[in-house]
Coordinates of C-alpha atoms and ligand atoms in Angstrom, one line a residue:
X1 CA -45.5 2.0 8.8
X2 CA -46.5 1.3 12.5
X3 CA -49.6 -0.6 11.1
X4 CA -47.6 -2.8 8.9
X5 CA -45.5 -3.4 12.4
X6 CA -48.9 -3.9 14.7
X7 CA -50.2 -6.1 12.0
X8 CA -46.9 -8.6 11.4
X9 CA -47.3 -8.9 15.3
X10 CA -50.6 -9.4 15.9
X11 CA -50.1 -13.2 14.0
X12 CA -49.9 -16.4 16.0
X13 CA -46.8 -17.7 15.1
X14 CA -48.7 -20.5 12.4
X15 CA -50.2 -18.5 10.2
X16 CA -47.1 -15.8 10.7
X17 CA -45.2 -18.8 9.3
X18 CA -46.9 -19.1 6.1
X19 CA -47.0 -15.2 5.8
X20 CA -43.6 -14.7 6.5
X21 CA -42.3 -15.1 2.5
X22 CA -43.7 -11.6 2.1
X23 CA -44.4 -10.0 5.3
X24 CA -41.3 -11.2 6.8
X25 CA -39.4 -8.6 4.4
X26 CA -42.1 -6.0 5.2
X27 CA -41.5 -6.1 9.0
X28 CA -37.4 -6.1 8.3
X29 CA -38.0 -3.2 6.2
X30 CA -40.1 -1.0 8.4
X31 CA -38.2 -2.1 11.8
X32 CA -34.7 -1.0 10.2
X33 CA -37.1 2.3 8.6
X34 CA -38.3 2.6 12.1
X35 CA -34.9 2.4 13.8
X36 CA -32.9 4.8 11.3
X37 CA -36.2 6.8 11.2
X38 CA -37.6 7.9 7.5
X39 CA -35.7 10.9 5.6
X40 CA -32.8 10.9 8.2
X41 CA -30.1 9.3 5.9
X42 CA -26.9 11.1 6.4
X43 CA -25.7 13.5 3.3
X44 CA -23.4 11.2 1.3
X45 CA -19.9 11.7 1.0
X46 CA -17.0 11.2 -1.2
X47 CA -14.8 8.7 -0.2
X48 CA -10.6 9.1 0.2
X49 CA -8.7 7.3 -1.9
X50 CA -7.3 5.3 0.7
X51 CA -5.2 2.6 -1.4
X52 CA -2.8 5.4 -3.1
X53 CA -2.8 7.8 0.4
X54 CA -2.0 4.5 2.0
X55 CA 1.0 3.8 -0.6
X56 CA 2.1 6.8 -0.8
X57 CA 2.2 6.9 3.5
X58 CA 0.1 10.2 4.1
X59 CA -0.4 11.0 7.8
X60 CA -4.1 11.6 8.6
X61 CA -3.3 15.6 8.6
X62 CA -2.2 15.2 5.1
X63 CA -5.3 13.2 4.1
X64 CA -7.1 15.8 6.0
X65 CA -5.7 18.6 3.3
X66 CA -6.2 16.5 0.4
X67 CA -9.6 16.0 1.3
X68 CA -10.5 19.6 2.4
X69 CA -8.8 20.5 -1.0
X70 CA -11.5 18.5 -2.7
X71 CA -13.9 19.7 -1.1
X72 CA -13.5 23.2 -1.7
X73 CA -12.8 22.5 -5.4
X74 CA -15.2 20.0 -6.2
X75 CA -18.0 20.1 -3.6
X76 CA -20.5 16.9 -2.2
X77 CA -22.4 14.4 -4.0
X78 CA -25.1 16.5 -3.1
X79 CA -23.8 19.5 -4.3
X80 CA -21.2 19.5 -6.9
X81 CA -19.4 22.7 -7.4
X82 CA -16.3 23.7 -9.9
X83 CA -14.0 26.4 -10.7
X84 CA -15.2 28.3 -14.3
X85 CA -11.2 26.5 -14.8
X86 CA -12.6 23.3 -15.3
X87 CA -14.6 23.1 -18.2
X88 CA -17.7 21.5 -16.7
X89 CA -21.2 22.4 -16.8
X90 CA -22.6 23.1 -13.4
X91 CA -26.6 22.8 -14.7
X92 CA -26.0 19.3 -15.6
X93 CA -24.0 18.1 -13.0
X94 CA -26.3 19.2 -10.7
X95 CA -28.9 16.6 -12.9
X96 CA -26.9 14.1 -12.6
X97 CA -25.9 14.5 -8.4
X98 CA -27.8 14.2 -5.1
X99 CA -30.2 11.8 -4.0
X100 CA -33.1 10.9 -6.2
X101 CA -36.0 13.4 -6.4
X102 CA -37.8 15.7 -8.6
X103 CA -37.9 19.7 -8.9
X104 CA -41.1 21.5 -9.2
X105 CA -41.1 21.2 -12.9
X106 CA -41.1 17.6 -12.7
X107 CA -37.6 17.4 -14.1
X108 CA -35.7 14.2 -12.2
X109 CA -32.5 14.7 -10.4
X110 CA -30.1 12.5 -9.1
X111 CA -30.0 10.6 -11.7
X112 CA -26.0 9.0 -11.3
X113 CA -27.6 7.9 -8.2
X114 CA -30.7 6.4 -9.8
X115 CA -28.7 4.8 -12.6
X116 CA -25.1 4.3 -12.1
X117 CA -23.8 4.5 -8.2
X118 CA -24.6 0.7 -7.4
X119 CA -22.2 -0.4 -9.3
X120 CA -19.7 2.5 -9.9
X121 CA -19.5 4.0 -6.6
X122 CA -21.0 7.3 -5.3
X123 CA -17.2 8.5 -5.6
X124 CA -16.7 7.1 -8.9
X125 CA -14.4 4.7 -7.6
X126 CA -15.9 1.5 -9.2
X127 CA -16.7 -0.3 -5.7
X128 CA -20.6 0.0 -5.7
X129 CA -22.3 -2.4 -4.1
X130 CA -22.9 -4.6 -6.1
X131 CA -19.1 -4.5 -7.8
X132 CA -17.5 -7.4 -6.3
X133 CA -20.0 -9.3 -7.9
X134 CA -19.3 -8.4 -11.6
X135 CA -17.1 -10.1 -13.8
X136 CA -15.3 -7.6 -14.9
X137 CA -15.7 -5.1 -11.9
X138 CA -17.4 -1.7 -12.9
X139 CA -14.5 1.0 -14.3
X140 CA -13.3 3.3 -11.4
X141 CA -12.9 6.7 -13.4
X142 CA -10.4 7.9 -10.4
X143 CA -7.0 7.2 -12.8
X144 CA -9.5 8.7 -15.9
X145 CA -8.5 5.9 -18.3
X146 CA -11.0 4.8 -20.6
X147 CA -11.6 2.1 -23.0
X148 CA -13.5 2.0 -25.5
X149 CA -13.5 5.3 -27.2
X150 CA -12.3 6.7 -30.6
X151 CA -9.2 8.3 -29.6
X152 CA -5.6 7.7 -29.7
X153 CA -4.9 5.3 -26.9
X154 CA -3.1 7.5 -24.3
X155 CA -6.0 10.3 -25.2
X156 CA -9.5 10.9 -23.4
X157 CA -12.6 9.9 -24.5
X158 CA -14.4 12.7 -26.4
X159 CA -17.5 13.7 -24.8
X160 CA -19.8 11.6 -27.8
X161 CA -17.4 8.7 -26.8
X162 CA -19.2 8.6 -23.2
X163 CA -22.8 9.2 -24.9
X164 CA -21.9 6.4 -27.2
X165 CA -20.9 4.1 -24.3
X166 CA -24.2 4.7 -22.2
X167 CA -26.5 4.3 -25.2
X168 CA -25.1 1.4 -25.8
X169 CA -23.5 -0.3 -22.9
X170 CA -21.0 -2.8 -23.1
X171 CA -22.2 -6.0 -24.3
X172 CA -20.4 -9.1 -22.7
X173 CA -20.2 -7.2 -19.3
X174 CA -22.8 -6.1 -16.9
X175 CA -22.5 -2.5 -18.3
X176 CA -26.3 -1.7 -19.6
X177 CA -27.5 0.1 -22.2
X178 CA -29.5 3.4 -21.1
X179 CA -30.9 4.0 -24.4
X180 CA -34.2 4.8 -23.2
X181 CA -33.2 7.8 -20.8
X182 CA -33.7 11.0 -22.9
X183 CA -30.3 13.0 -24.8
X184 CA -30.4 15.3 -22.0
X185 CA -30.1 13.2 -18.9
X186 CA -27.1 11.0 -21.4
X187 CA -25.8 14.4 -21.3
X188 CA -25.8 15.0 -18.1
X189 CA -24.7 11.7 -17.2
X190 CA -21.7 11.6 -19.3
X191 CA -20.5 15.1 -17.7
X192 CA -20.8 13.7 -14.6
X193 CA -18.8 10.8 -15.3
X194 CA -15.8 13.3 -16.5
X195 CA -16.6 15.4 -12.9
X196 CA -16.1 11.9 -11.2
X197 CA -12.9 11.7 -13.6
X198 CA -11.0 14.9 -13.3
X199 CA -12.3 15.0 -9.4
X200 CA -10.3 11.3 -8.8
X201 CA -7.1 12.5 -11.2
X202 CA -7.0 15.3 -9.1
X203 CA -7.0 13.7 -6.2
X204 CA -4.4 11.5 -7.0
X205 CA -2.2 14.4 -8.6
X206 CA -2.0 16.0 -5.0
X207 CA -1.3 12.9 -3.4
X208 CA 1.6 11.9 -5.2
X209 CA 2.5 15.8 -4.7
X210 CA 4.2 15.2 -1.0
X211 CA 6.5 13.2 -2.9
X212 CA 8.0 15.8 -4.4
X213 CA 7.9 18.0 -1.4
X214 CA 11.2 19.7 -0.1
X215 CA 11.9 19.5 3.6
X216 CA 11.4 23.6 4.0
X217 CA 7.5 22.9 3.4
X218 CA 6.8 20.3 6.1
X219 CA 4.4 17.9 4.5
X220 CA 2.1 20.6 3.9
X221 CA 1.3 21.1 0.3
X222 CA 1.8 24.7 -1.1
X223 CA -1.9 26.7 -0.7
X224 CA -0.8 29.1 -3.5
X225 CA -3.5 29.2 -6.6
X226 CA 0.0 28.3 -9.2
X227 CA 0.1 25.2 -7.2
X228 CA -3.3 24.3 -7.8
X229 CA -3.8 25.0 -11.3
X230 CA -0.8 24.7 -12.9
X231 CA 0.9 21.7 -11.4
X232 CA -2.2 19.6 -10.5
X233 CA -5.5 21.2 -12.3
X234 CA -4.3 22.0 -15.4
X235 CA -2.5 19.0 -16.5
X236 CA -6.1 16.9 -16.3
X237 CA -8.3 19.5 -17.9
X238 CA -5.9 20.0 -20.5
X239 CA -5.8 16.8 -21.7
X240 CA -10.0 16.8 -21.5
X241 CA -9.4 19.4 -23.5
X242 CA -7.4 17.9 -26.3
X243 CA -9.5 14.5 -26.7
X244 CA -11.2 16.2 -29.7
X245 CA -8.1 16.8 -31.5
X246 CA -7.4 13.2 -30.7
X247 CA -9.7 11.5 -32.5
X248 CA -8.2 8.5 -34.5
X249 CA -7.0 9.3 -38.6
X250 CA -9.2 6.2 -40.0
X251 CA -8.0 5.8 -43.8
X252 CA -11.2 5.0 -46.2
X253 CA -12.1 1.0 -46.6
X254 CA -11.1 0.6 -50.0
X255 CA -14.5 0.4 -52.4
X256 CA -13.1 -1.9 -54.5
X257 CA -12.1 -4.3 -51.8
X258 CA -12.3 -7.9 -52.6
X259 CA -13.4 -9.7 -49.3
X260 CA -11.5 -13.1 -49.8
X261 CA -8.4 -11.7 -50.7
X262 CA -8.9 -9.3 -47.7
X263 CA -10.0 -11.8 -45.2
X264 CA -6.6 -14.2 -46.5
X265 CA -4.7 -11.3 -45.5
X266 CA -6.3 -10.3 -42.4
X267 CA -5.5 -13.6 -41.1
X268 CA -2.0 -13.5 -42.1
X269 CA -1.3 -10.8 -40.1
X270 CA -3.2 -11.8 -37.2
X271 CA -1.0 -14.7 -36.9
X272 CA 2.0 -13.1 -38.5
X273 CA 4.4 -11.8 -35.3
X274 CA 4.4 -7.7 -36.3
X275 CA 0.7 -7.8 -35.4
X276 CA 0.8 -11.1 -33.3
X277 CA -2.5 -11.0 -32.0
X278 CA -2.6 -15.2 -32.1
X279 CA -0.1 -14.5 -28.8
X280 CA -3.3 -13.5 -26.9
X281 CA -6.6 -14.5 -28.7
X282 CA -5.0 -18.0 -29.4
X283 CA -4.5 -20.0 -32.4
X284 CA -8.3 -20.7 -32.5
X285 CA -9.6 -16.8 -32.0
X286 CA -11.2 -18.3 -28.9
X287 CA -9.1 -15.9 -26.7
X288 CA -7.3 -19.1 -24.9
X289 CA -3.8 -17.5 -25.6
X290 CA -1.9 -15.7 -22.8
X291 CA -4.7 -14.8 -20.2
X292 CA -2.3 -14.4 -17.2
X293 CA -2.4 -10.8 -17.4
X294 CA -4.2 -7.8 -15.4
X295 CA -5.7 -4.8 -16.3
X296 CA -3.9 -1.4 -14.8
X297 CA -7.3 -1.2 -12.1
X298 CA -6.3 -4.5 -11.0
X299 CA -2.6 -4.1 -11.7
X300 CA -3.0 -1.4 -8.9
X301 CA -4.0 -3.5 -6.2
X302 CA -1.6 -6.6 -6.8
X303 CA 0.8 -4.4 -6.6
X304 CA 0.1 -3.3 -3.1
X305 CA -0.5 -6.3 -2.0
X306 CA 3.1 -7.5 -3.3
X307 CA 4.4 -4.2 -1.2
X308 CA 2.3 -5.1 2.1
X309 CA 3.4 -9.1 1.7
X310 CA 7.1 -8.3 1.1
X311 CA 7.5 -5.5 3.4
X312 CA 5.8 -8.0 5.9
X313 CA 8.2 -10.8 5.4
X314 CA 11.3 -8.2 5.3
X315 CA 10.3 -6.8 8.7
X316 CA 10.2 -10.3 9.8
X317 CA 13.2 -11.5 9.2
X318 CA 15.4 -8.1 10.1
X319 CA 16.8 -8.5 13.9
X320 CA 15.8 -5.4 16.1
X321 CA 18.6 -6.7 18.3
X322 CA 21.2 -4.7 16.2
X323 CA 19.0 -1.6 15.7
X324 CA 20.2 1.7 16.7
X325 CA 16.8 3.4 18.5
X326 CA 16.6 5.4 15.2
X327 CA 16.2 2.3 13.5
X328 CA 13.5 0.5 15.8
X329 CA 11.6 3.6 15.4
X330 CA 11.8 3.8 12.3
X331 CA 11.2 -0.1 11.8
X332 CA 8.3 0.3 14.1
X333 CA 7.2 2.9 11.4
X334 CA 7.4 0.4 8.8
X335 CA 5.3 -2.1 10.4
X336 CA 2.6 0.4 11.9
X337 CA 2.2 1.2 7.9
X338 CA 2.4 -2.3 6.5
X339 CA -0.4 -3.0 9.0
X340 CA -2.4 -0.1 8.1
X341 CA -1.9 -0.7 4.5
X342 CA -3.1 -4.4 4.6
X343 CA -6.3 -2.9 6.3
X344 CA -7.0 -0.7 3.9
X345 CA -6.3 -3.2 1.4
X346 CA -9.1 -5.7 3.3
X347 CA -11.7 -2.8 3.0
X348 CA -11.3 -0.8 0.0
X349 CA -9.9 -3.1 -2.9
X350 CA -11.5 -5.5 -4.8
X351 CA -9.9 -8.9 -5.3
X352 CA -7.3 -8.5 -8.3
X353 CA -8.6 -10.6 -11.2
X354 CA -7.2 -11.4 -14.5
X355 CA -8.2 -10.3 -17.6
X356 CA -9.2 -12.6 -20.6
X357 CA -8.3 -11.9 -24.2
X358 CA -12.1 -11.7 -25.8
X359 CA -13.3 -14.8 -27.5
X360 CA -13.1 -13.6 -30.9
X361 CA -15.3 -16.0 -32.3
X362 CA -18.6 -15.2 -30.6
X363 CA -18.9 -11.4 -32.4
X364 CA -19.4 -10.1 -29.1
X365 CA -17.6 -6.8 -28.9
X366 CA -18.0 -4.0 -25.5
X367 CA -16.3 -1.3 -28.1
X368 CA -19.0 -1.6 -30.7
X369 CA -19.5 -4.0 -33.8
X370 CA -19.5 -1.6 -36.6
X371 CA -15.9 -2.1 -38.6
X372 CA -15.0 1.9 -37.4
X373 CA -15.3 0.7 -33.9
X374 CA -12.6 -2.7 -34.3
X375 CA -10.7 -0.6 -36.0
X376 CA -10.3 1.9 -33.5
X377 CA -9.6 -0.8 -30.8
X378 CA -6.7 -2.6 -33.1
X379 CA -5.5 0.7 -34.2
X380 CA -5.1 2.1 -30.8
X381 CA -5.2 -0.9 -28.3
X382 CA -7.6 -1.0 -25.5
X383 CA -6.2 1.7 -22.8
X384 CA -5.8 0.0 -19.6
X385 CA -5.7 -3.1 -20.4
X386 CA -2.8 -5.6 -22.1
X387 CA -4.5 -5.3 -26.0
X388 CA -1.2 -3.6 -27.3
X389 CA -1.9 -0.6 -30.4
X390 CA -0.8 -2.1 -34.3
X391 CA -0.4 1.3 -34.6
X392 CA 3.6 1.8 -35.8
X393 CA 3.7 -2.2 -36.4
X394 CA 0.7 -2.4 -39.0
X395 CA 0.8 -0.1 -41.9
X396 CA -3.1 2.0 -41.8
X397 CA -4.7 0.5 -44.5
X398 CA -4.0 -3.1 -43.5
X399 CA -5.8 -2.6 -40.1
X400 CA -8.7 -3.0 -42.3
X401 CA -8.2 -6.2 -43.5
X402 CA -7.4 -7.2 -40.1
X403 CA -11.1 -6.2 -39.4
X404 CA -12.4 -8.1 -42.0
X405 CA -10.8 -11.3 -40.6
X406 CA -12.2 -10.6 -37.5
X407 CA -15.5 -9.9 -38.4
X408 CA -15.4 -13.5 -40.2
X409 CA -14.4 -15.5 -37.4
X410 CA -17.7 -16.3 -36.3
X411 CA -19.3 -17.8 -39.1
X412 CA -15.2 -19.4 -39.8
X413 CA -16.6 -23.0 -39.1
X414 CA -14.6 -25.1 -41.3
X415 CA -14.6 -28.5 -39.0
X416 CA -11.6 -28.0 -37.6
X417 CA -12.3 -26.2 -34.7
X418 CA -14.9 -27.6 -32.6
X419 CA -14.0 -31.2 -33.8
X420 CA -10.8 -31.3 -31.5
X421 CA -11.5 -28.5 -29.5
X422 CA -14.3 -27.9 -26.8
X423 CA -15.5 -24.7 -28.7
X424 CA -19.0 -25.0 -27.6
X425 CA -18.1 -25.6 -24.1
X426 CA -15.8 -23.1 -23.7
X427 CA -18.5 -20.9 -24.9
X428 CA -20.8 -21.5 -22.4
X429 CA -18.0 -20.5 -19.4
Ligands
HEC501 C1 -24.7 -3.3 -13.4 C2 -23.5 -2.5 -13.2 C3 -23.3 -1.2 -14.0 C4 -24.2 -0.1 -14.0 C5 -25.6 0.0 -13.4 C6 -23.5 0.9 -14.8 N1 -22.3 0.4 -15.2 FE1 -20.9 1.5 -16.2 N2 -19.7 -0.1 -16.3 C7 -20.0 -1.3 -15.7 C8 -18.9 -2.3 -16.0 C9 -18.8 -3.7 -15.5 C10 -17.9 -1.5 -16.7 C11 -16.6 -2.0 -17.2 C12 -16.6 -2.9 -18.5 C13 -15.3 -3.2 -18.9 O1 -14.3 -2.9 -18.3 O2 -15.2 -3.8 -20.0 C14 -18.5 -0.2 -16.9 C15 -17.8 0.8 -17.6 C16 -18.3 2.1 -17.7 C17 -17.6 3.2 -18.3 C18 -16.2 3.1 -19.0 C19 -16.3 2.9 -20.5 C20 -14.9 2.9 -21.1 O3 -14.7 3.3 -22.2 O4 -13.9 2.5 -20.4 C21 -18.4 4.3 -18.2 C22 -18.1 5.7 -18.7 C23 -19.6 3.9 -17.5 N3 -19.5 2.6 -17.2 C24 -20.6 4.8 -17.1 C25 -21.7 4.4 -16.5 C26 -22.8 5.3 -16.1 C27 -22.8 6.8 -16.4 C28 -23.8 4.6 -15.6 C29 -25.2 5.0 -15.2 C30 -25.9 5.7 -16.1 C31 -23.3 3.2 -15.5 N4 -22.1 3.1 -16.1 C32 -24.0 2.1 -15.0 C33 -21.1 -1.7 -14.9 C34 -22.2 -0.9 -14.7
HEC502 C1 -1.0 -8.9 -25.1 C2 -2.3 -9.6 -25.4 C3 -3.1 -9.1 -26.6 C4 -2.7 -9.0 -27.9 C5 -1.3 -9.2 -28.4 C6 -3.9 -8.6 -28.6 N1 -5.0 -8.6 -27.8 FE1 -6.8 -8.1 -28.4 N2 -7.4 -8.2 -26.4 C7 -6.6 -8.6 -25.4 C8 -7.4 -8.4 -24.1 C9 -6.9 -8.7 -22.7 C10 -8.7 -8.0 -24.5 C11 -9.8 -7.7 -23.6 C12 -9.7 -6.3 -23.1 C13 -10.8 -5.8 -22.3 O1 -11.8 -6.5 -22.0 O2 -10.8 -4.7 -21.8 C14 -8.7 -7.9 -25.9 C15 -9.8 -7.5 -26.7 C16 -9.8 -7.5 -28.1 C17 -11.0 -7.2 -28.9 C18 -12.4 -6.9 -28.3 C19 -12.7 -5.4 -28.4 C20 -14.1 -5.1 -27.9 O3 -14.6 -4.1 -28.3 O4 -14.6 -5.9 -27.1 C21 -10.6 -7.3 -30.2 C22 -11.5 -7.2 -31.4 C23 -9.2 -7.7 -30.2 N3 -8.8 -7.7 -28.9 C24 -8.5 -7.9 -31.4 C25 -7.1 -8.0 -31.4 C26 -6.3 -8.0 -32.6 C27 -6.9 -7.9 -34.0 C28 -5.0 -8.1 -32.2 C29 -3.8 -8.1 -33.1 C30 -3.7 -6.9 -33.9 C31 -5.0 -8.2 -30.7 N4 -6.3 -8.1 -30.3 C32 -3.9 -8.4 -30.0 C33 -5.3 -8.9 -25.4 C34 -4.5 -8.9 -26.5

């Protein structure tokens, strides 16, 4: 390292000049190496959930419980830890965690790190580094809702649901494929991702709890082990538990199907009003009907801002001149939180974004393109986001016919489309 310094130094400032493309990152490297020194990165943490402790006005104490809760239930990145409760397996958690490095078989560990954390978050809270680039932004698996899975809508993934997503990705968002890692690290991945879950649920289940508290227990949450695990534990691992059971009641294509006649009537229903999926993917399948919608991740975050900019303009226009001193203080209060809020906001919340309907017509699907896979997302919805279930409003057997005229609209160019309308352009957005 030092010779790399000595020997960026030792060049006049000419030839430096037409060096400096490659060395010039070589010296910036090994001066910031040199100043943090090599190895001495501190442990990573676990970041607070600072947007929902922030709504739900935690004093720092408080935080200070949740987080010491966490940690005693859940351990570090580096060393992840559960109760025998939680249905987790330790081995391959501990795969999955800590900072990238081999044991003395050879076998790799940290692999979330390796693979995952720049976008999702060492916490799991969608905001790695490179998230605020991404269109959409990487899934924060703190609320533990999940999309593209073959459950009912409300219902976890099952655990092959998560394989299924990381051997495949999501195509049409930044979400890779990791088909070339071996079953076991997938494995140990996916159970990671459902640690990240239930550790973020959790979180956000004792949060909320001071809520609920009664004034005898002085913001202090109960330390009792019925508390834990039945009022906040439980609830999340339970319904883990039950995504197997959960798994979506597909009725048999019929054999005898004939395509035309099933396509005709796909399309009927699709712009018929019980299934009314024209309302979002628009009369041309391009996905230009209602688009001024936001997923719940984003919903979150509007909404606080909304909170922050009302409460702001309230405390604004309210006199302290007619306040009691109960009132000021308490007004004072108010603003000390709006202001700590807003700050919270600035630093730990992306930039709310809509969500698009898909373009239907470009046979680009995140869920999977295999007819089980749309019927599964028209059957249940997409959890989290606007895509309403036909479940209740489309009779079973007719989903599949609505997955047969989706499965034609990209190769449906009958010179309408594309005459009038700027399909190709559109396209290319
Ligand atoms: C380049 C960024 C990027 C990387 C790297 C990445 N993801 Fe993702 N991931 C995303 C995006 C973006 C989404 C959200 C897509 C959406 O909402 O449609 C996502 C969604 C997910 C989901 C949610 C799927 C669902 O059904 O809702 C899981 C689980 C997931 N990623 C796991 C992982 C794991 C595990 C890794 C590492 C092995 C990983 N991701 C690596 C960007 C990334
Ligand atoms: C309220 C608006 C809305 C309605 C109604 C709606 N969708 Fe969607 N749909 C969306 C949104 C938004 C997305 C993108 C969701 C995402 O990216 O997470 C989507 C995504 C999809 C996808 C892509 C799934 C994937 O794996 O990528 C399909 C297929 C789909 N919708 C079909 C339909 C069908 C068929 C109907 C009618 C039965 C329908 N939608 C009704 C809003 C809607």
């Amino acid at each position: 390292m030092n010779n790399v310094m000595a020997w960026c130094c030792a060049f006049g400032p000419v030839q430096r000049a037409r060096v400096v493309s490659l060395l010039g990152l070589m010296c910036v490297v090994s001066a910031s190496l040199l100043a943090t020194g090599c190895g001495q990165t501190p442990a990573a943490t676990f970041r607070l959930n600072l947007v929902e402790s922030s709504k739900q006005q935690l004093t720092p104490s408080q935080e200070q419980q949740v987080a010491t809760i966490l940690a005693a239930l859940f351990g570090t990145p580096d060393e992840p830890r559960v109760p025998p409760e939680i249905n987790l397996d330790v081995a391959k958690l501990k795969l999955a965690a800590g900072p990238v490095r081999s044991d003395i078989v050879g076998r790799k560990n940290g692999l979330y790190r390796e693979h995952c954390a720049h976008c999702h978050g060492v916490t799991g809270d969608g905001m790695g580094p490179t998230a605020a680039f991404l269109n959409p932004y990487p899934r924060d698996y703190r609320p533990g809702v999940f999309k593209f899975k073959s459950t009912e809508r409300a219902d976890k993934p099952t655990h092959s649901d998560l394989v299924m997503v990381l051997r495949k990705g999501l195509a049409g968002s930044s979400m890779p494929s990791f088909a070339l890692l071996s079953d076991a690290k997938i494995d140990a991945l996916a159970e990671y991702v459902k640690y990240l879950s239930v550790r973020g649920q959790v979180e956000l289940s004792l949060m909320r709890a001071y809520f609920e508290l009664d004034d005898e227990d002085e913001g202090v949450l109960p330390q009792s082990r019925e508390f834990l695990f039945e009022e906040i534990i439980d609830p999340v691992t339970e319904m883990w538990a039950a995504a197997d059971d959960a798994i979506i009641d597909v009725p048999d294509m019929p054999a005898d199907l004939d395509m035309v006649a099933s396509i005709a009537k796909g399309k009927e229903l699709f712009y018929g009003n019980k299934a009314n999926c024209v309302k979002c993917h628009g009369v041309s399948g391009l996905g230009d009907g209602q688009a001024n919608d936001y997923d719940d991740w984003n919903k979150v975050v509007l909404q606080a801002q909304k909170t922050v900019d009302g409460g702001v303009k309230q405390a604004e226009k309210a006199s302290t001149w007619d306040m009691s001193a109960e009132e000021r203080d308490e007004h004072r209060t108010e603003l000390a939180w709006l202001d700590r809020f807003e700050t919270v906001l600035d630093g730990n919340a992306l930039r709310p974004r809509m969500i698009r309907p898909r373009n239907l017509r470009q046979g680009v699907y995140r869920g999977g393109m295999r007819p089980l896979d749309l019927y599964y997302r028209i059957h249940a919805g997409i959890n989290g986001a606007p895509m309403p279930a036909a479940k209740g409003t489309v009779p079973p057997e007719d989903i599949w016919h609505i997955v047969n005229y989706i499965k034609s609209l990209p190769y449906d160019f009958n010179g309408t489309l594309g005459v009038d309308r700027p399909m190709v352009a559109r396209d290319r957005m």
